[in-house]
Amino acid sequence: MTDNVTLDIERGTAIWNDPTQELTIRVDALVAAMTLAEKVSQLYGVWVGASADGGEVAPYQHEMEEPVDLDTLLETGLGQLTRPFGTAPVDPALGALSLLRTQQRITAANRFGIPALAHEECLAGFATWGATAYPVPLSWGATFDPGLIRRMAATIGADMRRLGVHQGLAPVLDVVRDARWGRVEETVGEDPYLVGTVATAYIQGLESAGVVATLKHFAGYSASRAGRNHAPVGMGPRERADVILPPFEMAVRESGARSVMHAYTDTDGIPSAVDEQLLTGLLRETWGFTGTVVADYFAIAFLRTLHGVAGTWGEAAGAALAAGVDIELPTVKTFGPPLLAALAAGQVPEALVNRAVRRVLYQKGQLGLLDAGWSPVPPALDGIDPTDADIDVDVLRGTVDLDPPDNRALAREVAEQAVVLLRNDGTLPLGRPARIAVIGPQAETPTATLGCYSFPLHVGSRHPQIPVGIELPTLAEALAGEFPASEVIVAPGVGIDSPDTGGVAAAVEAARGADVVIAALGDRAGLFGQGTSGEGCDAESLALPGMQQHLLDALLDTGTPVVVTMVAGRPYALGRAVDEAAAIVQSFFPGEGGTSAVAGLLSGRVEPQGRLPVSVPRSPGGQPTTYLAARLGQASDVSNLDPTPAYGFGHGLSYTRFDWSELMVEQAVAETDGELRLAFTLRNSGARWGSEVVQLYAHDPVASVVQPVQRLIGYLRVPLEAGASCRIAVTVPADLLSFTGRDGRRVVEPGDVELRLASSSTQARLVAAVALAGPARHVDHTRRLHAEFEVITLG
């Protein structure tokens, strides 16, 4: 390369702006031309809010950070814009105009005309005003349907891209280890295979729309002690390798994800933000990840303030860079002047900055942000002249619909497939009850179905004067629409977490006068103690919040059939209702279509299809536990505490009946590098269409290290018309039976194994006794990850 490498002479264009050149060459040339300050400027974001009148964004002043001088910062460039749409309510079209004008300002201010990458939250939909509120990730897990979640994510991503957003901070790949943790609602469930497959599908959908997906929180955040947010993680390397890491590994291998966010927590004293073995050794050198690693919000500063592993901001920045963190979010703190000072003092090698900025610029190049002729005009504003300073914002306002009918239909479809029927004594589906009493704190709360990262709760709650922006029918309204001939009466009885029981007497009176009671119970999503579920809203136990159990018991005492409807962010113990309720319906913050889905299930319009992604406890104090327990983690004679759940992982009833039969083990013995094969017949023997979830569990009775009694290694959702049958063939690679051995390496060991074809973790339908033969075989990150299912419809 010559000194003139930065200029394409024929085109008169800098090489880094030439899309015909190899991207690596373009990035190297750009890095070589930048000053140290310009390179560092690409490694942080600034938290901003879009202007409600379409003007430039304004820096958002968070209580944890000092004000920033945007004019000064922009002289050397800017890496990211943090949540321009997700900071305050703004009309989508005017928010897009605000972002457009801000990108013009950013590119004009720096020598190379490099735009900022804009990121937003998208955990349950694009987190902006007026956008569709989809079910939370725990409901994604309840669908056991990666294809549906992929389709949902593609729709979310398309809405983000058309407004000019480049990156989404989702999904969460944390595996639930303690349901008391407030962020359970943000997870896919308690099984690593389910989390991995569903989250990978979400990533594929988001990335297919051109949005950079962000895997989080890498790694171990959900295993914090006692379920307390940010608490230390005390798990050993085997639990980390076999439970926590597999979803991330699957996603890196199969999804095309381009960003990873490190966890807040420390594991055995090492914060993830400074864990070089994790962020560089495992993620990049072993798994081959080539994207960017972003800091969770304020987490690099936490190395000094909360973890105590850095004495200065500069030390924190240097340690994070050395470990493999590329970008500080949400706004500049340690990667600003403190990092520059540490670089000047020789305390941080410039090579670390060069490494990080190459990754950042490569990603911007992938997004087209380095191309000559790049336009800040997003698809939603196609036709707008970006140089026109007199755009009529009143004409523009309201022209972008982020919750159109197709979105709403999709949100409703996901919700309908995610609602789980836990118990039914035959009361459901309801006929035509003359009087329905809807009793409980969730009966008339429009936002009852939303999680803590939904825009109306995450941001909108701070702006009560602004309309919520989407239609959110209450459960009582949905039931009135579903049962137009019935009288629907409502009584809250108690609040979500209030100690007041003054309304119970009126609720009981209403229940006694009704044909059926719909007990509307659950959580209020919020942040940092403002809710009963959500970030920083951890639970002391899994008892229903407030006085809801008291209300539920009083309703059961009336003798009127009680249908419990849970709208919550985590599973709760339900006391007597497990044995005495007429029916129990569980939903996990099912989004804007959630109340319609629940009402439809109660009427029979919607066939129950959901399966539990987390176990529902029988006792409120039996945590931490999941179905992934070893023998001594289950009920035994050596402890008086019984952690057996009321309803286990994978459980879910239907209005039809499925028969499992004719198991044939076609390959009962395989080498440790071979395959096991079996087949069986599944028949819908009921009177209506239904969808069964075939779950495949492995039980290893003798292993060199203690193993869970069983673990999910495959699943398939199978829809069948009434009376229809199918033959399902399953091929199980021996790789799926591997685990981390005594030497820390993953191994497939010879010996007997049970393959359990089951409708839940507590109900095996068919059991195949098989075996692996030959020598123990070590496998690595290139091993096979999935069983193969083939469905043949029978006449």
Tab-separated table of N, CA and C in Angstrom, residues 82-210:
chain	number	residue	atom	x	y	z
A	82	THR	N	-27.788	7.017	21.558
A	82	THR	CA	-28.535	6.136	22.445
A	82	THR	C	-30.005	6.531	22.512
A	83	ARG	N	-30.848	5.664	22.038
A	83	ARG	CA	-32.301	5.712	22.196
A	83	ARG	C	-32.939	7.060	21.837
A	84	PRO	N	-32.729	7.543	20.633
A	84	PRO	CA	-33.377	8.799	20.241
A	84	PRO	C	-34.903	8.697	20.241
A	85	PHE	N	-35.443	7.506	19.958
A	85	PHE	CA	-36.895	7.321	19.967
A	85	PHE	C	-37.407	6.826	21.320
A	86	GLY	N	-36.542	6.250	22.110
A	86	GLY	CA	-36.981	5.567	23.315
A	86	GLY	C	-36.710	6.304	24.601
A	87	THR	N	-36.579	7.620	24.533
A	87	THR	CA	-36.271	8.412	25.721
A	87	THR	C	-37.461	9.239	26.182
A	88	ALA	N	-38.270	9.694	25.247
A	88	ALA	CA	-39.475	10.462	25.560
A	88	ALA	C	-40.468	10.240	24.423
A	89	PRO	N	-41.766	10.413	24.683
A	89	PRO	CA	-42.751	10.227	23.618
A	89	PRO	C	-42.524	11.217	22.475
A	90	VAL	N	-42.512	10.702	21.257
A	90	VAL	CA	-42.345	11.552	20.086
A	90	VAL	C	-43.082	10.908	18.924
A	91	ASP	N	-43.747	11.719	18.113
A	91	ASP	CA	-44.385	11.206	16.910
A	91	ASP	C	-43.331	10.518	16.050
A	92	PRO	N	-43.590	9.289	15.563
A	92	PRO	CA	-42.542	8.553	14.825
A	92	PRO	C	-41.969	9.309	13.631
A	93	ALA	N	-42.816	9.968	12.864
A	93	ALA	CA	-42.310	10.696	11.690
A	93	ALA	C	-41.431	11.863	12.113
A	94	LEU	N	-41.837	12.570	13.166
A	94	LEU	CA	-41.028	13.705	13.622
A	94	LEU	C	-39.762	13.220	14.323
A	95	GLY	N	-39.837	12.065	14.971
A	95	GLY	CA	-38.624	11.484	15.536
A	95	GLY	C	-37.633	11.129	14.451
A	96	ALA	N	-38.144	10.589	13.344
A	96	ALA	CA	-37.262	10.267	12.224
A	96	ALA	C	-36.643	11.527	11.629
A	97	LEU	N	-37.430	12.592	11.544
A	97	LEU	CA	-36.897	13.861	11.048
A	97	LEU	C	-35.839	14.406	11.995
A	98	SER	N	-36.077	14.287	13.286
A	98	SER	CA	-35.108	14.739	14.280
A	98	SER	C	-33.800	13.961	14.152
A	99	LEU	N	-33.908	12.654	13.975
A	99	LEU	CA	-32.708	11.832	13.806
A	99	LEU	C	-31.994	12.200	12.512
A	100	LEU	N	-32.742	12.427	11.440
A	100	LEU	CA	-32.150	12.844	10.164
A	100	LEU	C	-31.316	14.109	10.338
A	101	ARG	N	-31.908	15.105	10.969
A	101	ARG	CA	-31.201	16.378	11.136
A	101	ARG	C	-29.997	16.232	12.051
A	102	THR	N	-30.112	15.357	13.028
A	102	THR	CA	-28.966	15.142	13.919
A	102	THR	C	-27.833	14.443	13.188
A	103	GLN	N	-28.162	13.473	12.344
A	103	GLN	CA	-27.121	12.804	11.569
A	103	GLN	C	-26.444	13.785	10.613
A	104	GLN	N	-27.210	14.715	10.062
A	104	GLN	CA	-26.590	15.757	9.234
A	104	GLN	C	-25.585	16.558	10.047
A	105	ARG	N	-25.967	16.891	11.258
A	105	ARG	CA	-25.074	17.671	12.125
A	105	ARG	C	-23.821	16.879	12.472
A	106	ILE	N	-23.991	15.595	12.740
A	106	ILE	CA	-22.846	14.760	13.124
A	106	ILE	C	-21.875	14.611	11.956
A	107	THR	N	-22.390	14.305	10.787
A	107	THR	CA	-21.506	14.099	9.638
A	107	THR	C	-20.825	15.390	9.211
A	108	ALA	N	-21.501	16.522	9.392
A	108	ALA	CA	-20.896	17.803	9.020
A	108	ALA	C	-19.810	18.212	9.991
A	109	ALA	N	-19.902	17.733	11.236
A	109	ALA	CA	-18.986	18.209	12.275
A	109	ALA	C	-17.660	17.474	12.283
A	110	ASN	N	-17.618	16.205	11.779
A	110	ASN	CA	-16.348	15.472	11.851
A	110	ASN	C	-15.690	15.381	10.482
A	111	ARG	N	-14.387	15.272	10.466
A	111	ARG	CA	-13.594	15.363	9.234
A	111	ARG	C	-13.982	14.328	8.188
A	112	PHE	N	-14.416	13.151	8.652
A	112	PHE	CA	-14.639	12.049	7.729
A	112	PHE	C	-16.109	11.847	7.376
A	113	GLY	N	-16.973	12.687	7.927
A	113	GLY	CA	-18.391	12.583	7.610
A	113	GLY	C	-19.021	11.270	8.052
A	114	ILE	N	-18.562	10.739	9.188
A	114	ILE	CA	-19.057	9.434	9.654
A	114	ILE	C	-20.321	9.642	10.489
A	115	PRO	N	-21.430	9.018	10.100
A	115	PRO	CA	-22.640	9.125	10.921
A	115	PRO	C	-22.502	8.318	12.211
A	116	ALA	N	-23.413	8.556	13.128
A	116	ALA	CA	-23.510	7.742	14.340
A	116	ALA	C	-24.408	6.547	14.064
A	117	LEU	N	-24.178	5.486	14.784
A	117	LEU	CA	-25.071	4.330	14.752
A	117	LEU	C	-26.135	4.554	15.825
A	118	ALA	N	-27.407	4.483	15.457
A	118	ALA	CA	-28.504	4.718	16.410
A	118	ALA	C	-29.021	3.385	16.928
A	119	HIS	N	-29.128	3.261	18.247
A	119	HIS	CA	-29.656	2.014	18.809
A	119	HIS	C	-30.885	2.281	19.667
A	120	GLU	N	-31.716	1.256	19.792
A	120	GLU	CA	-32.937	1.320	20.585
A	120	GLU	C	-33.173	-0.011	21.288
A	121	GLU	N	-34.013	0.026	22.305
A	121	GLU	CA	-34.486	-1.201	22.928
A	121	GLU	C	-35.572	-1.811	22.041
A	122	CYS	N	-35.635	-3.148	22.037
A	122	CYS	CA	-36.682	-3.819	21.252
A	122	CYS	C	-37.032	-5.173	21.849
A	123	LEU	N	-37.060	-5.225	23.156
A	123	LEU	CA	-37.267	-6.492	23.853
A	123	LEU	C	-38.679	-7.027	23.673
A	124	ALA	N	-39.666	-6.145	23.594
A	124	ALA	CA	-41.056	-6.569	23.389
A	124	ALA	C	-41.682	-5.684	22.311
A	125	GLY	N	-40.904	-5.455	21.273
A	125	GLY	CA	-41.299	-4.529	20.218
A	125	GLY	C	-40.401	-3.314	20.239
A	126	PHE	N	-40.422	-2.564	19.159
A	126	PHE	CA	-39.680	-1.313	19.049
A	126	PHE	C	-40.151	-0.398	20.180
A	127	ALA	N	-39.241	-0.061	21.079
A	127	ALA	CA	-39.623	0.688	22.282
A	127	ALA	C	-39.707	2.180	21.973
A	128	THR	N	-40.771	2.544	21.287
A	128	THR	CA	-41.026	3.949	20.998
A	128	THR	C	-42.523	4.196	21.029
A	129	TRP	N	-42.890	5.463	21.093
A	129	TRP	CA	-44.295	5.814	21.221
A	129	TRP	C	-45.085	5.359	19.989
A	130	GLY	N	-46.208	4.708	20.243
A	130	GLY	CA	-47.095	4.305	19.164
A	130	GLY	C	-46.746	3.008	18.484
A	131	ALA	N	-45.662	2.341	18.912
A	131	ALA	CA	-45.256	1.089	18.273
A	131	ALA	C	-45.962	-0.098	18.928
A	132	THR	N	-46.128	-1.159	18.162
A	132	THR	CA	-46.784	-2.367	18.639
A	132	THR	C	-46.080	-2.914	19.870
A	133	ALA	N	-46.875	-3.246	20.887
A	133	ALA	CA	-46.354	-3.868	22.103
A	133	ALA	C	-46.589	-5.375	22.014
A	134	TYR	N	-45.539	-6.102	21.690
A	134	TYR	CA	-45.624	-7.554	21.556
A	134	TYR	C	-45.462	-8.223	22.926
A	135	PRO	N	-45.757	-9.515	23.009
A	135	PRO	CA	-45.504	-10.231	24.268
A	135	PRO	C	-44.024	-10.204	24.648
A	136	VAL	N	-43.762	-10.313	25.944
A	136	VAL	CA	-42.383	-10.327	26.440
A	136	VAL	C	-41.719	-11.660	26.103
A	137	PRO	N	-40.386	-11.733	26.205
A	137	PRO	CA	-39.686	-12.961	25.835
A	137	PRO	C	-40.148	-14.222	26.564
A	138	LEU	N	-40.599	-14.120	27.802
A	138	LEU	CA	-41.069	-15.321	28.479
A	138	LEU	C	-42.274	-15.914	27.742
A	139	SER	N	-43.062	-15.063	27.121
A	139	SER	CA	-44.141	-15.557	26.263
A	139	SER	C	-43.590	-16.145	24.961
A	140	TRP	N	-42.491	-15.603	24.440
A	140	TRP	CA	-41.894	-16.233	23.260
A	140	TRP	C	-41.571	-17.688	23.578
A	141	GLY	N	-40.953	-17.883	24.760
A	141	GLY	CA	-40.611	-19.243	25.159
A	141	GLY	C	-41.844	-20.122	25.260
A	142	ALA	N	-42.947	-19.569	25.749
A	142	ALA	CA	-44.179	-20.346	25.918
A	142	ALA	C	-44.762	-20.807	24.587
A	143	THR	N	-44.409	-20.152	23.485
A	143	THR	CA	-44.907	-20.592	22.184
A	143	THR	C	-44.221	-21.860	21.701
A	144	PHE	N	-42.999	-22.120	22.144
A	144	PHE	CA	-42.193	-23.224	21.622
A	144	PHE	C	-42.234	-23.204	20.085
A	145	ASP	N	-42.143	-22.017	19.514
A	145	ASP	CA	-42.292	-21.867	18.065
A	145	ASP	C	-41.293	-20.842	17.541
A	146	PRO	N	-40.058	-21.265	17.271
A	146	PRO	CA	-39.049	-20.320	16.782
A	146	PRO	C	-39.455	-19.619	15.491
A	147	GLY	N	-40.158	-20.308	14.604
A	147	GLY	CA	-40.546	-19.685	13.344
A	147	GLY	C	-41.454	-18.485	13.545
A	148	LEU	N	-42.385	-18.588	14.472
A	148	LEU	CA	-43.277	-17.473	14.772
A	148	LEU	C	-42.495	-16.301	15.352
A	149	ILE	N	-41.547	-16.593	16.231
A	149	ILE	CA	-40.755	-15.524	16.855
A	149	ILE	C	-39.822	-14.884	15.833
A	150	ARG	N	-39.332	-15.667	14.901
A	150	ARG	CA	-38.500	-15.098	13.819
A	150	ARG	C	-39.315	-14.106	12.997
A	151	ARG	N	-40.547	-14.462	12.706
A	151	ARG	CA	-41.426	-13.585	11.926
A	151	ARG	C	-41.737	-12.303	12.698
A	152	MET	N	-41.991	-12.430	13.986
A	152	MET	CA	-42.247	-11.255	14.814
A	152	MET	C	-41.039	-10.323	14.824
A	153	ALA	N	-39.841	-10.901	15.006
A	153	ALA	CA	-38.631	-10.086	15.070
A	153	ALA	C	-38.350	-9.378	13.756
A	154	ALA	N	-38.623	-10.036	12.648
A	154	ALA	CA	-38.423	-9.403	11.349
A	154	ALA	C	-39.331	-8.186	11.201
A	155	THR	N	-40.542	-8.286	11.723
A	155	THR	CA	-41.469	-7.154	11.665
A	155	THR	C	-40.988	-6.011	12.546
A	156	ILE	N	-40.526	-6.346	13.740
A	156	ILE	CA	-39.968	-5.323	14.636
A	156	ILE	C	-38.777	-4.637	13.966
A	157	GLY	N	-37.880	-5.440	13.401
A	157	GLY	CA	-36.701	-4.877	12.755
A	157	GLY	C	-37.042	-3.977	11.585
A	158	ALA	N	-38.041	-4.365	10.805
A	158	ALA	CA	-38.434	-3.539	9.654
A	158	ALA	C	-38.950	-2.179	10.108
A	159	ASP	N	-39.708	-2.149	11.205
A	159	ASP	CA	-40.193	-0.871	11.732
A	159	ASP	C	-39.038	0.005	12.209
A	160	MET	N	-38.036	-0.608	12.823
A	160	MET	CA	-36.892	0.162	13.301
A	160	MET	C	-36.079	0.728	12.144
A	161	ARG	N	-35.808	-0.100	11.147
A	161	ARG	CA	-34.956	0.352	10.041
A	161	ARG	C	-35.614	1.472	9.245
A	162	ARG	N	-36.936	1.409	9.097
A	162	ARG	CA	-37.543	2.444	8.267
A	162	ARG	C	-37.548	3.811	8.940
A	163	LEU	N	-37.216	3.854	10.222
A	163	LEU	CA	-37.072	5.141	10.903
A	163	LEU	C	-35.613	5.554	11.081
A	164	GLY	N	-34.674	4.722	10.631
A	164	GLY	CA	-33.268	5.091	10.706
A	164	GLY	C	-32.509	4.503	11.869
A	165	VAL	N	-33.074	3.488	12.546
A	165	VAL	CA	-32.400	2.833	13.663
A	165	VAL	C	-31.563	1.680	13.127
A	166	HIS	N	-30.376	1.509	13.673
A	166	HIS	CA	-29.430	0.518	13.161
A	166	HIS	C	-29.259	-0.698	14.061
A	167	GLN	N	-29.446	-0.538	15.352
A	167	GLN	CA	-29.134	-1.621	16.293
A	167	GLN	C	-30.243	-1.747	17.321
A	168	GLY	N	-30.572	-2.996	17.672
A	168	GLY	CA	-31.549	-3.266	18.715
A	168	GLY	C	-30.902	-3.988	19.874
A	169	LEU	N	-31.179	-3.538	21.092
A	169	LEU	CA	-30.561	-4.140	22.272
A	169	LEU	C	-31.398	-5.328	22.763
A	170	ALA	N	-31.466	-6.347	21.948
A	170	ALA	CA	-32.189	-7.567	22.266
A	170	ALA	C	-31.659	-8.652	21.319
A	171	PRO	N	-31.855	-9.924	21.718
A	171	PRO	CA	-32.654	-10.432	22.831
A	171	PRO	C	-31.822	-10.757	24.060
A	172	VAL	N	-32.526	-11.120	25.139
A	172	VAL	CA	-31.898	-11.613	26.368
A	172	VAL	C	-31.749	-13.129	26.260
A	173	LEU	N	-30.543	-13.626	26.431
A	173	LEU	CA	-30.283	-15.066	26.371
A	173	LEU	C	-29.968	-15.653	27.743
A	174	ASP	N	-30.240	-14.907	28.798
A	174	ASP	CA	-30.035	-15.419	30.149
A	174	ASP	C	-31.001	-16.566	30.430
A	175	VAL	N	-30.514	-17.617	31.063
A	175	VAL	CA	-31.334	-18.764	31.444
A	175	VAL	C	-31.782	-18.577	32.888
A	176	VAL	N	-33.084	-18.686	33.137
A	176	VAL	CA	-33.608	-18.480	34.491
A	176	VAL	C	-33.024	-19.515	35.438
A	177	ARG	N	-32.432	-19.028	36.514
A	177	ARG	CA	-31.911	-19.913	37.566
A	177	ARG	C	-32.641	-19.711	38.883
A	178	ASP	N	-33.264	-18.555	39.050
A	178	ASP	CA	-34.001	-18.241	40.273
A	178	ASP	C	-35.143	-17.313	39.879
A	179	ALA	N	-36.371	-17.799	40.002
A	179	ALA	CA	-37.519	-17.038	39.511
A	179	ALA	C	-37.823	-15.807	40.350
A	180	ARG	N	-37.126	-15.615	41.444
A	180	ARG	CA	-37.312	-14.394	42.224
A	180	ARG	C	-36.671	-13.177	41.541
A	181	TRP	N	-35.755	-13.424	40.649
A	181	TRP	CA	-35.066	-12.346	39.925
A	181	TRP	C	-36.095	-11.534	39.147
A	182	GLY	N	-35.998	-10.220	39.215
A	182	GLY	CA	-36.993	-9.356	38.603
A	182	GLY	C	-37.037	-9.416	37.095
A	183	ARG	N	-35.942	-9.800	36.462
A	183	ARG	CA	-35.871	-9.761	35.008
A	183	ARG	C	-36.247	-11.097	34.353
A	184	VAL	N	-36.894	-11.981	35.109
A	184	VAL	CA	-37.356	-13.240	34.531
A	184	VAL	C	-38.239	-12.981	33.315
A	185	GLU	N	-39.072	-11.953	33.371
A	185	GLU	CA	-39.964	-11.638	32.253
A	185	GLU	C	-39.214	-11.374	30.957
A	186	GLU	N	-37.953	-10.945	31.055
A	186	GLU	CA	-37.162	-10.625	29.868
A	186	GLU	C	-36.470	-11.848	29.273
A	187	THR	N	-36.509	-12.963	29.992
A	187	THR	CA	-35.847	-14.173	29.525
A	187	THR	C	-36.815	-15.040	28.731
A	188	VAL	N	-36.265	-16.040	28.052
A	188	VAL	CA	-37.083	-16.978	27.293
A	188	VAL	C	-37.507	-18.161	28.148
A	189	GLY	N	-36.773	-18.445	29.237
A	189	GLY	CA	-37.164	-19.559	30.081
A	189	GLY	C	-36.019	-20.136	30.877
A	190	GLU	N	-36.263	-21.327	31.450
A	190	GLU	CA	-35.310	-21.943	32.364
A	190	GLU	C	-34.501	-23.068	31.729
A	191	ASP	N	-34.661	-23.282	30.436
A	191	ASP	CA	-33.915	-24.336	29.757
A	191	ASP	C	-33.010	-23.740	28.684
A	192	PRO	N	-31.725	-24.106	28.662
A	192	PRO	CA	-30.798	-23.481	27.704
A	192	PRO	C	-31.110	-23.793	26.252
A	193	TYR	N	-31.644	-25.005	25.966
A	193	TYR	CA	-31.953	-25.313	24.573
A	193	TYR	C	-33.136	-24.491	24.090
A	194	LEU	N	-34.172	-24.375	24.893
A	194	LEU	CA	-35.308	-23.542	24.516
A	194	LEU	C	-34.870	-22.100	24.342
A	195	VAL	N	-34.095	-21.575	25.294
A	195	VAL	CA	-33.613	-20.196	25.192
A	195	VAL	C	-32.800	-20.014	23.914
A	196	GLY	N	-31.907	-20.951	23.654
A	196	GLY	CA	-31.035	-20.816	22.492
A	196	GLY	C	-31.793	-20.826	21.184
A	197	THR	N	-32.740	-21.748	21.018
A	197	THR	CA	-33.439	-21.859	19.742
A	197	THR	C	-34.381	-20.689	19.505
A	198	VAL	N	-35.113	-20.277	20.530
A	198	VAL	CA	-36.061	-19.177	20.353
A	198	VAL	C	-35.320	-17.856	20.175
A	199	ALA	N	-34.289	-17.621	20.990
A	199	ALA	CA	-33.532	-16.378	20.869
A	199	ALA	C	-32.794	-16.304	19.538
A	200	THR	N	-32.251	-17.424	19.084
A	200	THR	CA	-31.572	-17.448	17.787
A	200	THR	C	-32.542	-17.079	16.669
A	201	ALA	N	-33.763	-17.573	16.752
A	201	ALA	CA	-34.769	-17.227	15.749
A	201	ALA	C	-35.078	-15.738	15.783
A	202	TYR	N	-35.185	-15.166	16.988
A	202	TYR	CA	-35.437	-13.722	17.101
A	202	TYR	C	-34.296	-12.938	16.444
A	203	ILE	N	-33.077	-13.342	16.714
A	203	ILE	CA	-31.918	-12.650	16.138
A	203	ILE	C	-31.944	-12.739	14.614
A	204	GLN	N	-32.233	-13.926	14.098
A	204	GLN	CA	-32.293	-14.093	12.648
A	204	GLN	C	-33.337	-13.161	12.041
A	205	GLY	N	-34.475	-13.017	12.717
A	205	GLY	CA	-35.509	-12.128	12.215
A	205	GLY	C	-35.073	-10.682	12.222
A	206	LEU	N	-34.477	-10.245	13.327
A	206	LEU	CA	-34.039	-8.858	13.437
A	206	LEU	C	-32.955	-8.552	12.418
A	207	GLU	N	-31.982	-9.455	12.309
A	207	GLU	CA	-30.876	-9.237	11.371
A	207	GLU	C	-31.361	-9.288	9.919
A	208	SER	N	-32.409	-10.063	9.632
A	208	SER	CA	-32.924	-10.125	8.266
A	208	SER	C	-33.490	-8.784	7.813
A	209	ALA	N	-33.869	-7.948	8.788
A	209	ALA	CA	-34.373	-6.608	8.470
A	209	ALA	C	-33.258	-5.578	8.392
A	210	GLY	N	-32.016	-6.014	8.586
A	210	GLY	CA	-30.885	-5.098	8.524
A	210	GLY	C	-30.552	-4.433	9.837
